[in-house]
Coordinates of C-alpha atoms in Angstrom, one line a residue:
Chain A
X1 CA -71.8 233.5 24.4
X2 CA -68.7 233.4 22.2
X3 CA -66.2 233.0 25.0
X4 CA -64.6 230.1 26.7
X5 CA -61.6 229.4 29.1
X6 CA -59.5 226.3 28.9
X7 CA -56.7 224.9 31.0
X8 CA -53.9 222.8 29.5
X9 CA -51.0 221.3 31.2
X10 CA -47.4 221.4 30.1
X11 CA -45.8 218.1 29.3
X12 CA -42.4 216.5 29.5
X13 CA -41.3 214.3 26.6
X14 CA -39.6 211.0 27.4
X15 CA -39.0 210.3 23.7
X16 CA -38.4 213.6 22.0
X17 CA -39.8 215.6 19.2
X18 CA -37.0 217.3 17.2
X19 CA -37.4 218.2 13.5
X20 CA -40.3 218.3 11.1
X21 CA -41.2 216.6 7.9
X22 CA -43.2 219.7 7.1
X23 CA -42.3 222.8 9.1
X24 CA -45.6 224.6 8.2
X25 CA -47.9 221.7 9.2
X26 CA -45.5 220.8 12.1
X27 CA -45.6 217.2 10.9
X28 CA -42.7 215.6 13.0
X29 CA -40.1 213.3 11.7
X30 CA -40.6 210.8 14.5
X31 CA -43.2 209.9 17.1
X32 CA -42.8 211.0 20.6
X33 CA -44.2 210.1 24.1
X34 CA -44.7 212.4 27.1
X35 CA -46.4 212.9 30.5
X36 CA -48.6 215.9 31.2
X37 CA -47.5 217.9 34.2
X38 CA -50.3 218.4 36.7
X39 CA -49.4 221.7 38.3
X40 CA -47.8 223.4 35.4
X41 CA -50.5 224.8 33.2
X42 CA -51.8 227.6 31.1
X43 CA -55.3 229.0 31.4
X44 CA -56.5 230.8 28.3
X45 CA -59.7 232.7 27.6
X46 CA -60.8 233.2 24.0
X47 CA -63.5 235.7 23.0
X48 CA -64.5 235.8 19.4
X49 CA -65.6 239.4 18.9
X50 CA -66.8 240.9 15.6
X51 CA -66.4 244.4 17.0
X52 CA -62.6 244.0 17.4
X53 CA -60.3 245.5 14.6
X54 CA -57.9 242.7 15.0
X55 CA -56.7 239.9 17.4
X56 CA -55.4 240.9 20.8
X57 CA -53.3 239.0 23.3
X58 CA -52.5 239.4 26.9
X59 CA -50.0 237.1 28.6
X60 CA -50.0 237.0 32.4
X61 CA -52.0 240.3 32.4
X62 CA -49.7 242.2 30.1
X63 CA -50.6 243.2 26.6
X64 CA -48.4 241.3 24.1
X65 CA -47.5 242.4 20.6
X66 CA -44.8 241.6 18.1
X67 CA -43.8 237.9 17.6
X68 CA -45.9 236.5 20.4
X69 CA -49.1 238.1 19.0
X70 CA -48.0 237.2 15.4
X71 CA -47.7 233.5 16.3
X72 CA -51.0 233.5 18.1
X73 CA -52.8 235.3 15.2
X74 CA -51.3 232.9 12.7
X75 CA -52.7 230.0 14.7
X76 CA -56.1 231.8 15.1
X77 CA -56.1 232.1 11.3
X78 CA -55.8 228.4 10.9
X79 CA -58.6 227.8 13.5
X80 CA -60.8 230.4 11.8
X81 CA -60.5 228.5 8.5
X82 CA -61.2 225.2 10.2
X83 CA -64.1 226.7 12.2
X84 CA -65.4 228.7 9.4
X85 CA -65.6 232.0 11.3
X86 CA -64.0 235.3 10.5
X87 CA -64.1 237.2 13.9
X88 CA -61.0 238.6 15.5
X89 CA -60.4 237.1 18.9
X90 CA -59.4 238.5 22.3
X91 CA -57.1 236.1 23.9
X92 CA -56.0 236.2 27.6
X93 CA -53.4 233.7 28.7
X94 CA -51.9 233.0 32.1
X95 CA -49.1 230.6 32.9
X96 CA -48.4 229.5 36.4
X97 CA -44.7 228.8 35.6
X98 CA -41.9 230.7 33.8
X99 CA -41.9 230.7 30.1
X100 CA -39.1 230.0 27.6
X101 CA -36.6 228.2 29.8
X102 CA -37.2 224.6 29.0
X103 CA -40.5 224.0 30.6
X104 CA -42.6 223.8 27.5
X105 CA -44.9 226.8 27.7
X106 CA -45.8 226.7 24.1
X107 CA -47.3 223.2 24.6
X108 CA -49.7 224.2 27.2
X109 CA -50.3 227.6 25.7
X110 CA -51.4 226.3 22.2
X111 CA -53.3 223.4 23.6
X112 CA -55.3 225.8 25.9
X113 CA -55.7 228.3 23.1
X114 CA -57.0 225.7 20.7
X115 CA -59.5 224.2 23.1
X116 CA -60.8 227.6 24.2
X117 CA -61.1 228.9 20.7
X118 CA -63.0 225.8 19.5
X119 CA -65.3 225.8 22.4
X120 CA -66.0 229.5 22.2
X121 CA -67.0 228.9 18.6
X122 CA -69.4 226.3 19.8
X123 CA -68.0 223.6 17.6
X124 CA -67.7 220.0 18.7
X125 CA -64.5 218.3 17.8
X126 CA -63.0 215.0 18.9
X127 CA -60.0 214.8 21.1
X128 CA -58.1 213.6 18.1
X129 CA -59.2 216.6 16.0
X130 CA -58.3 218.9 18.8
X131 CA -54.9 217.4 19.2
X132 CA -54.1 217.7 15.5
X133 CA -55.3 221.4 15.5
X134 CA -53.2 222.3 18.6
X135 CA -50.2 220.7 16.8
X136 CA -50.5 223.5 14.1
X137 CA -49.7 226.1 16.8
X138 CA -46.8 224.1 18.5
X139 CA -45.9 220.6 17.8
X140 CA -45.7 219.5 21.4
X141 CA -49.2 221.1 22.1
X142 CA -50.7 218.1 20.4
X143 CA -49.5 216.1 23.5
X144 CA -51.1 218.5 26.0
X145 CA -54.7 217.8 24.8
X146 CA -55.1 214.1 25.9
X147 CA -54.7 213.0 29.6
X148 CA -51.8 211.4 31.4
X149 CA -49.1 209.5 29.5
X150 CA -49.5 210.4 25.8
X151 CA -48.2 209.2 22.4
X152 CA -48.0 211.5 19.5
X153 CA -48.2 209.6 16.2
X154 CA -46.0 210.9 13.5
X155 CA -48.5 210.7 10.6
X156 CA -48.1 211.7 7.0
X157 CA -51.0 214.1 6.8
X158 CA -52.6 216.7 9.1
X159 CA -55.3 214.4 10.3
X160 CA -53.0 211.5 11.0
X161 CA -50.6 213.4 13.2
X162 CA -52.3 213.6 16.6
X163 CA -51.6 212.5 20.2
X164 CA -53.6 210.1 22.3
X165 CA -53.5 208.7 25.8
X166 CA -51.4 205.6 26.5
X167 CA -52.3 205.3 30.1
X168 CA -54.1 207.7 32.5
X169 CA -52.2 209.9 34.9
X170 CA -52.8 207.7 37.9
X171 CA -51.6 204.6 36.2
X172 CA -47.9 205.1 37.3
X173 CA -46.8 207.5 40.1
X174 CA -44.0 209.0 38.2
X175 CA -42.9 212.5 39.3
X176 CA -41.0 215.2 37.5
X177 CA -38.8 217.0 39.8
X178 CA -37.6 220.0 37.7
X179 CA -34.3 221.7 38.5
X180 CA -34.5 225.2 37.3
X181 CA -31.0 226.3 36.3
X182 CA -32.0 229.5 34.4
X183 CA -35.2 231.4 34.1
X184 CA -33.9 233.6 31.2
X185 CA -35.5 233.2 27.8
X186 CA -33.4 231.0 25.7
X187 CA -31.4 232.3 22.7
X188 CA -33.0 229.8 20.2
X189 CA -36.6 228.8 20.8
X190 CA -37.7 225.2 19.9
X191 CA -39.7 226.8 17.1
X192 CA -36.6 228.2 15.6
X193 CA -34.6 225.1 16.4
X194 CA -36.7 222.4 14.7
X195 CA -35.8 223.6 11.2
X196 CA -32.1 223.3 12.1
X197 CA -32.4 219.6 13.0
X198 CA -31.8 218.5 9.4
X199 CA -28.4 220.4 9.3
X200 CA -26.9 217.8 11.7
X201 CA -25.1 214.8 10.2
X202 CA -26.6 212.9 13.1
X203 CA -30.3 213.6 12.8
X204 CA -31.1 210.8 10.4
X205 CA -29.5 208.2 12.7
X206 CA -31.4 209.7 15.7
X207 CA -34.7 209.5 13.8
X208 CA -34.1 206.0 12.5
X209 CA -34.1 204.6 16.0
X210 CA -36.8 206.7 17.4
X211 CA -39.8 204.4 16.7
X212 CA -38.1 201.5 18.4
X213 CA -37.1 203.7 21.4
X214 CA -40.7 204.8 21.7
X215 CA -41.9 201.2 21.8
X216 CA -39.4 200.4 24.6
X217 CA -40.5 203.4 26.5
X218 CA -44.2 202.8 26.0
X219 CA -43.8 199.2 27.2
X220 CA -41.7 200.4 30.2
X221 CA -44.6 202.7 31.2
X222 CA -47.2 200.0 30.8
X223 CA -44.9 197.6 32.8
X224 CA -44.0 200.3 35.3
X225 CA -40.4 199.2 34.7
X226 CA -38.3 202.1 35.9
X227 CA -35.0 200.6 35.0
X228 CA -35.8 200.1 31.3
X229 CA -37.5 203.5 31.3
X230 CA -34.4 205.2 32.7
X231 CA -32.1 203.7 30.1
X232 CA -34.2 204.7 27.1
X233 CA -35.2 208.1 28.4
X234 CA -31.7 209.3 29.1
X235 CA -30.5 207.8 25.9
X236 CA -33.2 209.6 23.9
X237 CA -32.4 213.0 25.6
X238 CA -28.7 212.6 24.9
X239 CA -29.4 211.7 21.3
X240 CA -31.5 214.9 20.8
X241 CA -28.9 217.1 22.4
X242 CA -26.2 215.4 20.3
X243 CA -28.2 216.4 17.2
X244 CA -28.6 219.9 18.6
X245 CA -24.9 220.4 19.3
X246 CA -23.9 219.1 15.8
X247 CA -26.4 221.3 13.9
X248 CA -25.2 224.2 11.8
X249 CA -24.9 226.5 13.7
X250 CA -24.6 224.3 16.8
X251 CA -27.3 224.7 19.5
X252 CA -25.9 224.3 23.0
X253 CA -28.7 224.4 25.5
X254 CA -26.8 223.0 28.4
X255 CA -25.4 225.3 31.1
X256 CA -22.5 224.2 33.4
X257 CA -25.0 223.5 36.2
X258 CA -27.0 221.3 33.7
X259 CA -23.9 219.1 33.4
X260 CA -23.4 219.0 37.2
X261 CA -27.0 217.8 37.7
X262 CA -26.7 215.1 35.0
X263 CA -23.6 213.9 36.6
X264 CA -25.1 213.9 40.1
X265 CA -28.1 212.0 38.8
X266 CA -25.9 209.3 37.4
X267 CA -23.9 209.2 40.7
X268 CA -27.1 209.0 42.9
X269 CA -28.4 206.2 40.7
X270 CA -25.2 204.2 41.1
X271 CA -25.7 204.7 44.8
X272 CA -29.2 203.1 44.5
X273 CA -31.6 206.0 44.1
X274 CA -34.1 205.4 41.2
X275 CA -33.9 208.6 39.2
X276 CA -33.2 209.6 35.6
X277 CA -32.9 212.9 33.7
X278 CA -34.4 214.2 30.5
X279 CA -33.9 217.7 29.0
X280 CA -35.9 219.7 26.6
X281 CA -34.6 222.5 24.4
X282 CA -33.4 224.4 27.5
X283 CA -30.9 224.1 30.4
X284 CA -33.4 222.9 33.0
X285 CA -33.1 219.3 34.1
X286 CA -36.3 217.2 34.5
X287 CA -35.5 214.6 37.0
X288 CA -37.9 211.7 36.9
X289 CA -38.5 209.4 39.8
X290 CA -41.2 207.4 41.6
X291 CA -43.3 209.4 44.1
X292 CA -41.6 207.8 47.1
X293 CA -38.3 209.2 46.1
X294 CA -39.4 212.7 45.1
X295 CA -38.6 214.3 48.4
X296 CA -35.1 212.9 48.4
X297 CA -34.5 214.0 44.8
X298 CA -35.8 217.5 45.5
X299 CA -33.7 217.8 48.7
X300 CA -30.5 216.7 46.9
X301 CA -31.1 219.0 44.0
X302 CA -31.6 221.9 46.3
X303 CA -28.1 221.4 47.7
X304 CA -26.4 221.7 44.3
X305 CA -24.9 225.0 43.6
X306 CA -26.4 226.8 40.5
X307 CA -29.9 225.3 41.1
X308 CA -32.1 228.3 41.5
X309 CA -35.4 226.6 42.0
X310 CA -37.0 223.1 42.2
X311 CA -40.6 222.4 41.0
X312 CA -42.3 219.0 41.6
X313 CA -45.0 217.8 39.2
X314 CA -47.2 214.8 39.1
X315 CA -48.7 213.3 36.0
X316 CA -51.5 215.6 34.8
X317 CA -54.9 215.2 33.1
X318 CA -56.4 216.3 29.8
X319 CA -56.9 219.8 28.6
X320 CA -60.4 220.9 29.8
X321 CA -62.8 223.7 29.9
X322 CA -62.9 225.8 33.1
X323 CA -66.3 226.9 34.4
Chain B
X1 CA 25.1 199.4 23.0
X2 CA 21.5 198.1 23.1
X3 CA 20.1 201.4 24.6
X4 CA 18.6 204.5 23.1
X5 CA 16.5 207.4 24.3
X6 CA 13.8 209.0 22.2
X7 CA 11.6 212.2 22.5
X8 CA 8.1 212.3 21.1
X9 CA 5.6 215.1 21.3
X10 CA 2.0 214.9 22.3
X11 CA -0.4 215.9 19.6
X12 CA -3.8 217.4 19.3
X13 CA -6.3 216.1 16.7
X14 CA -8.3 218.5 14.6
X15 CA -10.2 215.7 13.0
X16 CA -10.6 213.0 15.6
X17 CA -9.8 209.3 15.9
X18 CA -12.6 207.5 17.7
X19 CA -13.4 203.8 17.1
X20 CA -11.4 201.0 15.4
X21 CA -12.1 198.7 12.4
X22 CA -9.8 196.2 14.4
X23 CA -9.3 196.8 18.1
X24 CA -6.2 194.6 18.2
X25 CA -4.4 196.2 15.3
X26 CA -5.8 199.6 16.2
X27 CA -6.9 200.2 12.6
X28 CA -9.1 203.3 12.9
X29 CA -12.6 203.6 11.3
X30 CA -11.7 207.0 9.8
X31 CA -8.6 209.1 9.0
X32 CA -7.5 211.9 11.4
X33 CA -5.3 215.0 11.3
X34 CA -3.4 216.6 14.1
X35 CA -0.7 218.9 15.2
X36 CA 2.3 217.9 17.3
X37 CA 2.7 219.9 20.5
X38 CA 6.2 221.3 20.8
X39 CA 6.7 221.5 24.5
X40 CA 4.6 218.6 25.6
X41 CA 6.6 215.5 25.2
X42 CA 7.7 212.1 26.6
X43 CA 11.3 211.1 26.8
X44 CA 11.7 207.3 26.9
X45 CA 14.9 205.2 27.3
X46 CA 14.8 201.6 26.3
X47 CA 17.6 199.1 27.2
X48 CA 17.3 195.6 25.7
X49 CA 18.9 193.4 28.3
X50 CA 19.2 189.7 28.2
X51 CA 20.1 189.5 31.9
X52 CA 16.6 190.8 33.0
X53 CA 13.9 188.3 34.1
X54 CA 11.2 190.3 32.5
X55 CA 10.3 193.8 31.2
X56 CA 10.5 196.7 33.7
X57 CA 9.0 200.2 33.6
X58 CA 9.5 203.4 35.4
X59 CA 7.3 206.5 34.7
X60 CA 8.5 209.8 36.0
X61 CA 11.1 207.9 38.2
X62 CA 8.6 205.6 39.8
X63 CA 8.4 201.9 39.2
X64 CA 5.3 201.0 37.4
X65 CA 3.5 197.6 37.5
X66 CA -0.1 196.4 36.8
X67 CA -2.0 197.7 33.8
X68 CA 0.7 200.3 32.7
X69 CA 3.5 197.7 32.7
X70 CA 1.2 195.2 31.0
X71 CA 0.3 197.5 28.1
X72 CA 4.0 198.4 27.6
X73 CA 5.0 194.7 27.7
X74 CA 2.3 193.8 25.2
X75 CA 3.7 196.5 22.8
X76 CA 7.2 195.3 23.4
X77 CA 6.1 191.8 22.5
X78 CA 4.9 193.2 19.1
X79 CA 8.2 195.0 18.7
X80 CA 10.2 191.9 19.6
X81 CA 8.4 190.0 17.0
X82 CA 8.9 192.7 14.4
X83 CA 12.6 193.2 15.3
X84 CA 13.3 189.5 15.8
X85 CA 14.8 189.9 19.3
X86 CA 13.8 188.1 22.5
X87 CA 15.4 190.2 25.2
X88 CA 13.4 191.8 28.0
X89 CA 13.6 195.5 28.1
X90 CA 14.2 198.1 30.8
X91 CA 12.0 201.1 30.0
X92 CA 12.3 204.5 31.7
X93 CA 9.7 207.1 30.6
X94 CA 9.3 210.7 31.6
X95 CA 6.4 213.0 30.7
X96 CA 6.7 216.8 31.1
X97 CA 3.0 217.1 31.5
X98 CA 0.2 215.5 33.5
X99 CA -1.0 212.1 32.3
X100 CA -4.6 210.8 31.7
X101 CA -6.5 214.2 31.6
X102 CA -7.1 214.8 28.0
X103 CA -3.5 215.8 26.9
X104 CA -2.7 212.6 25.0
X105 CA 0.1 211.0 27.1
X106 CA -0.2 207.6 25.4
X107 CA 0.4 209.2 22.0
X108 CA 3.8 210.6 23.0
X109 CA 4.6 207.7 25.3
X110 CA 4.1 205.0 22.7
X111 CA 5.8 207.0 19.9
X112 CA 8.8 207.5 22.1
X113 CA 8.9 203.9 23.2
X114 CA 8.7 202.6 19.7
X115 CA 11.4 204.8 18.3
X116 CA 13.7 204.2 21.3
X117 CA 13.1 200.4 21.1
X118 CA 13.7 200.1 17.4
X119 CA 16.9 202.3 17.6
X120 CA 18.2 200.4 20.6
X121 CA 17.8 197.2 18.6
X122 CA 20.0 198.8 15.9
X123 CA 17.2 198.3 13.2
X124 CA 16.6 200.9 10.5
X125 CA 13.0 201.6 9.7
X126 CA 11.3 204.2 7.6
X127 CA 9.2 206.9 9.2
X128 CA 6.1 205.1 7.7
X129 CA 7.1 201.8 9.4
X130 CA 7.8 203.5 12.7
X131 CA 4.4 205.3 12.6
X132 CA 2.6 202.1 11.9
X133 CA 4.4 200.3 14.6
X134 CA 3.7 203.1 17.2
X135 CA 0.0 202.7 16.2
X136 CA 0.0 199.2 17.6
X137 CA 0.7 200.6 21.1
X138 CA -1.7 203.7 20.9
X139 CA -3.6 204.7 17.8
X140 CA -2.8 208.4 18.2
X141 CA 0.9 207.6 18.7
X142 CA 1.1 207.0 14.9
X143 CA 0.7 210.7 14.6
X144 CA 3.4 211.6 17.0
X145 CA 6.1 210.1 14.8
X146 CA 6.1 212.5 11.8
X147 CA 6.7 216.2 12.2
X148 CA 4.3 219.2 12.3
X149 CA 0.8 218.9 10.9
X150 CA 0.2 215.2 10.4
X151 CA -2.4 213.0 8.6
X152 CA -3.1 209.5 9.7
X153 CA -4.3 207.3 6.8
X154 CA -7.0 204.9 7.7
X155 CA -5.7 201.9 5.9
X156 CA -7.0 198.4 5.7
X157 CA -3.9 196.5 6.8
X158 CA -1.3 197.2 9.3
X159 CA 1.2 198.6 6.8
X160 CA -1.3 200.9 5.2
X161 CA -2.3 202.5 8.5
X162 CA 0.3 205.2 9.1
X163 CA 0.7 208.9 9.6
X164 CA 2.7 211.3 7.5
X165 CA 3.5 215.1 7.5
X166 CA 1.1 217.4 5.7
X167 CA 3.1 220.5 6.3
X168 CA 6.1 221.2 8.7
X169 CA 5.5 222.8 12.1
X170 CA 6.7 226.3 10.9
X171 CA 4.2 226.4 8.0
X172 CA 1.4 227.9 10.1
X173 CA 1.9 229.6 13.4
X174 CA -1.1 227.9 15.2
X175 CA -0.9 227.8 18.9
X176 CA -2.7 225.3 21.2
X177 CA -3.6 227.2 24.4
X178 CA -4.7 224.3 26.7
X179 CA -7.1 225.1 29.5
X180 CA -6.7 222.5 32.2
X181 CA -10.0 221.9 34.1
X182 CA -9.0 218.7 35.8
X183 CA -5.7 216.8 36.4
X184 CA -7.4 213.8 37.8
X185 CA -7.1 210.6 35.8
X186 CA -10.3 210.1 33.8
X187 CA -12.7 207.3 34.5
X188 CA -12.6 205.8 31.1
X189 CA -9.4 205.9 29.1
X190 CA -9.4 206.5 25.4
X191 CA -8.2 202.8 25.0
X192 CA -11.3 201.6 26.9
X193 CA -13.5 204.1 25.0
X194 CA -12.7 203.2 21.4
X195 CA -14.5 199.8 21.5
X196 CA -17.6 201.6 22.8
X197 CA -17.8 203.9 19.7
X198 CA -19.8 201.3 17.8
X199 CA -22.4 201.2 20.5
X200 CA -23.6 204.7 19.6
X201 CA -26.4 205.0 17.0
X202 CA -24.5 208.0 15.7
X203 CA -21.1 206.6 15.1
X204 CA -21.7 205.5 11.6
X205 CA -23.0 209.0 10.6
X206 CA -20.0 210.6 12.2
X207 CA -17.7 208.3 10.4
X208 CA -19.4 208.7 7.1
X209 CA -18.4 212.4 7.0
X210 CA -15.0 212.2 8.4
X211 CA -13.0 211.9 5.1
X212 CA -14.7 215.0 3.8
X213 CA -14.1 216.9 7.0
X214 CA -10.4 215.8 6.9
X215 CA -10.1 217.1 3.3
X216 CA -11.7 220.5 4.4
X217 CA -9.4 220.7 7.4
X218 CA -6.3 219.7 5.5
X219 CA -7.0 222.3 2.8
X220 CA -7.7 224.9 5.5
X221 CA -4.3 224.2 7.0
X222 CA -2.6 224.4 3.5
X223 CA -4.5 227.7 2.9
X224 CA -3.9 229.0 6.4
X225 CA -7.6 229.7 6.4
X226 CA -8.5 230.0 10.1
X227 CA -12.2 230.6 9.5
X228 CA -12.8 227.4 7.6
X229 CA -10.5 225.6 10.0
X230 CA -12.6 226.8 13.0
X231 CA -15.9 225.6 11.6
X232 CA -14.7 222.1 10.7
X233 CA -12.6 221.6 13.9
X234 CA -15.3 222.5 16.3
X235 CA -17.8 220.5 14.3
X236 CA -15.6 217.4 14.4
X237 CA -15.0 217.8 18.1
X238 CA -18.8 218.1 18.8
X239 CA -19.5 215.1 16.7
X240 CA -17.0 212.9 18.6
X241 CA -18.4 213.9 21.9
X242 CA -22.0 213.4 20.6
X243 CA -20.9 209.8 19.9
X244 CA -19.4 209.4 23.2
X245 CA -22.4 210.8 25.0
X246 CA -24.7 208.4 23.2
X247 CA -22.6 205.3 23.6
X248 CA -23.8 202.4 25.8
X249 CA -23.0 203.2 28.5
X250 CA -22.6 206.9 27.7
X251 CA -19.3 208.6 28.1
X252 CA -19.4 212.1 29.4
X253 CA -15.9 213.6 29.4
X254 CA -17.1 217.3 29.8
X255 CA -17.1 219.0 33.2
X256 CA -19.1 222.1 33.9
X257 CA -16.1 224.3 33.4
X258 CA -15.5 222.6 30.0
X259 CA -18.9 223.9 29.0
X260 CA -18.1 227.4 30.4
X261 CA -15.0 227.5 28.2
X262 CA -16.6 226.3 25.1
X263 CA -19.4 228.9 25.5
X264 CA -16.7 231.7 26.2
X265 CA -14.8 230.7 23.1
X266 CA -17.9 231.1 21.0
X267 CA -18.6 234.4 22.7
X268 CA -15.1 235.7 22.2
X269 CA -15.2 234.7 18.6
X270 CA -18.4 236.6 18.1
X271 CA -16.6 239.6 19.5
X272 CA -13.8 239.2 16.8
X273 CA -11.1 237.1 18.5
X274 CA -10.1 234.3 16.2
X275 CA -10.1 231.2 18.4
X276 CA -11.7 227.8 18.3
X277 CA -11.9 224.8 20.6
X278 CA -11.3 221.1 20.3
X279 CA -11.5 218.4 23.0
X280 CA -10.0 214.9 23.3
X281 CA -11.3 212.3 25.5
X282 CA -11.1 214.4 28.5
X283 CA -12.4 217.6 30.1
X284 CA -9.6 219.9 29.2
X285 CA -10.2 222.4 26.4
X286 CA -7.6 222.9 23.5
X287 CA -8.1 226.4 22.4
X288 CA -6.6 227.0 19.0
X289 CA -5.5 230.4 17.7
X290 CA -2.9 232.2 15.7
X291 CA 0.3 233.1 17.7
X292 CA -0.5 236.8 17.8
X293 CA -3.6 236.0 19.8
X294 CA -2.2 233.4 22.1
X295 CA -1.5 235.9 25.0
X296 CA -5.1 237.2 24.9
X297 CA -6.5 233.8 24.8
X298 CA -4.3 232.6 27.7
X299 CA -5.1 235.7 29.8
X300 CA -8.9 235.3 29.2
X301 CA -8.8 231.6 30.1
X302 CA -7.0 232.4 33.3
X303 CA -9.9 234.6 34.5
X304 CA -12.5 231.8 34.1
X305 CA -13.4 230.1 37.3
X306 CA -12.6 226.4 37.3
X307 CA -9.5 226.7 35.0
X308 CA -6.7 225.4 37.2
X309 CA -3.8 225.9 34.7
X310 CA -3.2 227.0 31.2
X311 CA -0.5 225.6 28.9
X312 CA 0.6 227.1 25.7
X313 CA 2.1 224.9 22.9
X314 CA 3.5 225.6 19.4
X315 CA 3.4 223.1 16.6
X316 CA 6.2 220.5 17.3
X317 CA 8.6 218.4 15.3
X318 CA 9.0 214.8 14.6
X319 CA 9.9 212.1 17.2
X320 CA 13.7 211.9 17.4
X321 CA 16.6 210.2 19.2
X322 CA 18.2 212.2 22.0
X323 CA 22.0 212.1 22.3

């Protein structure tokens, strides 16, 4: 049997990854921290098959070619080198959420692909090795390998740049209530965005403070201190979008409704509701709260004009093999 | 006669003023460049009157007290010291545009107040001295003293920090088509905002590039090079708002419609219309174009939902005494 199926969860970063030391190796310029999202996942089956002429890919049942296949094949090349095999692979991937609109589909996709490919090759790797390998496909995929709340260490070499669990998913009952503002594919993917980070005059200043923000965020998670968490998470998200908007050319991921939601969140918080926001490279707003407040947050978001859907996710576990 | 009436124009900065070296003296951290706005002005009458018990102020015919009077009186104190007089003053001020919503009313107000107060005291000052004095009331008021396109030199002392004309108003037929998104007073005035600039991790990086951006902008004005002008003006506006959004607490001046307009401007430009945006500390969008395109820009802005008014301004002249 040269086949395996893996499930990996999407993740939402609280301290963001934006920009690489090395674009090819996807070595980031700063460490990041995230939470896996329980019910947002990708299931990927990899079959290593010598009889194939070349790699093939289906996404949600549809045959994929062009850039999507190219990116997967490029990652498979790196895995083949690492696993010392030469077979082409048949890859079947399914997301249970929309792709390319700010819910990181590449994170869960490349984490699942990596775990399935390695397992199908009957190679045993540590979680750390799997995380570093997944990173080669998509930086944030490194964070979708370990369970729960996860820190991705910057590193200076391939082997040093991997993610590991800070605390398990059940340690803190944080919820990500995701306000979907657009389900269109974005104009500029994260992959294309990272190399532009260095063109912003503000990137170095953002990066300079990232390790300190990460320590504050990590400690706030360990202390279950939502107030400190709120301040550092919103600040870090604003800093990343400040860099994006001042890149050359500028990247504006926010839509008008995005701004409405951010303003509403600040208003709700001043009224006493414990909720904060964070945004990835997309217009959707991840509204983070404690489980008791999740219904309130969801209900309020649903009343806002321009919000087309709301998804609720608990903290999720590690990438794993499906039977 | 101890009375005089002065008119001063509002101005729109192309390279922005945000943050002070010295909050009391309003010595800025970086130089700025602006264009006076011909038909947006404040007319202010000052009467030095020994028989008054204290300073009085009317704005648009209504008696003002509290913070508005306090700020004017504080500026009058500085002028009294400079002019070596001790009389209280009766001040009557009229704006022909809404205050506190991103069209700089304090710039024209403190420029007109300064010129009227000095003239009523029968003191002759140079334009440079007037500009520096106006700066003490409101930083950007220094730029509403000279004519046309104006550069405000940073300076290290009171006397060195003044504005002067780069080129006259008729040198380049730029138009400011102002999309009014809100006529509410803003939560945080520019005056209150400046001291927060240093709380942003990004302010130093913004300031470090400001002198270079100013040179590029100044040369683009001299060369009437709209393409270079567009790039540096939008970049500088984005940089200032990036600093605002990452201050502690963050300042978000943008409204959802603000974002719609900025996105539309980028779209229109990609379709060939020569127009760019810049935003002050408020939600309204100053859309800058050449006079031939002003009608097109105005008409398009009027079709956007959320735009409640559009005002069109040519480059304006110097502050001057009215008969």
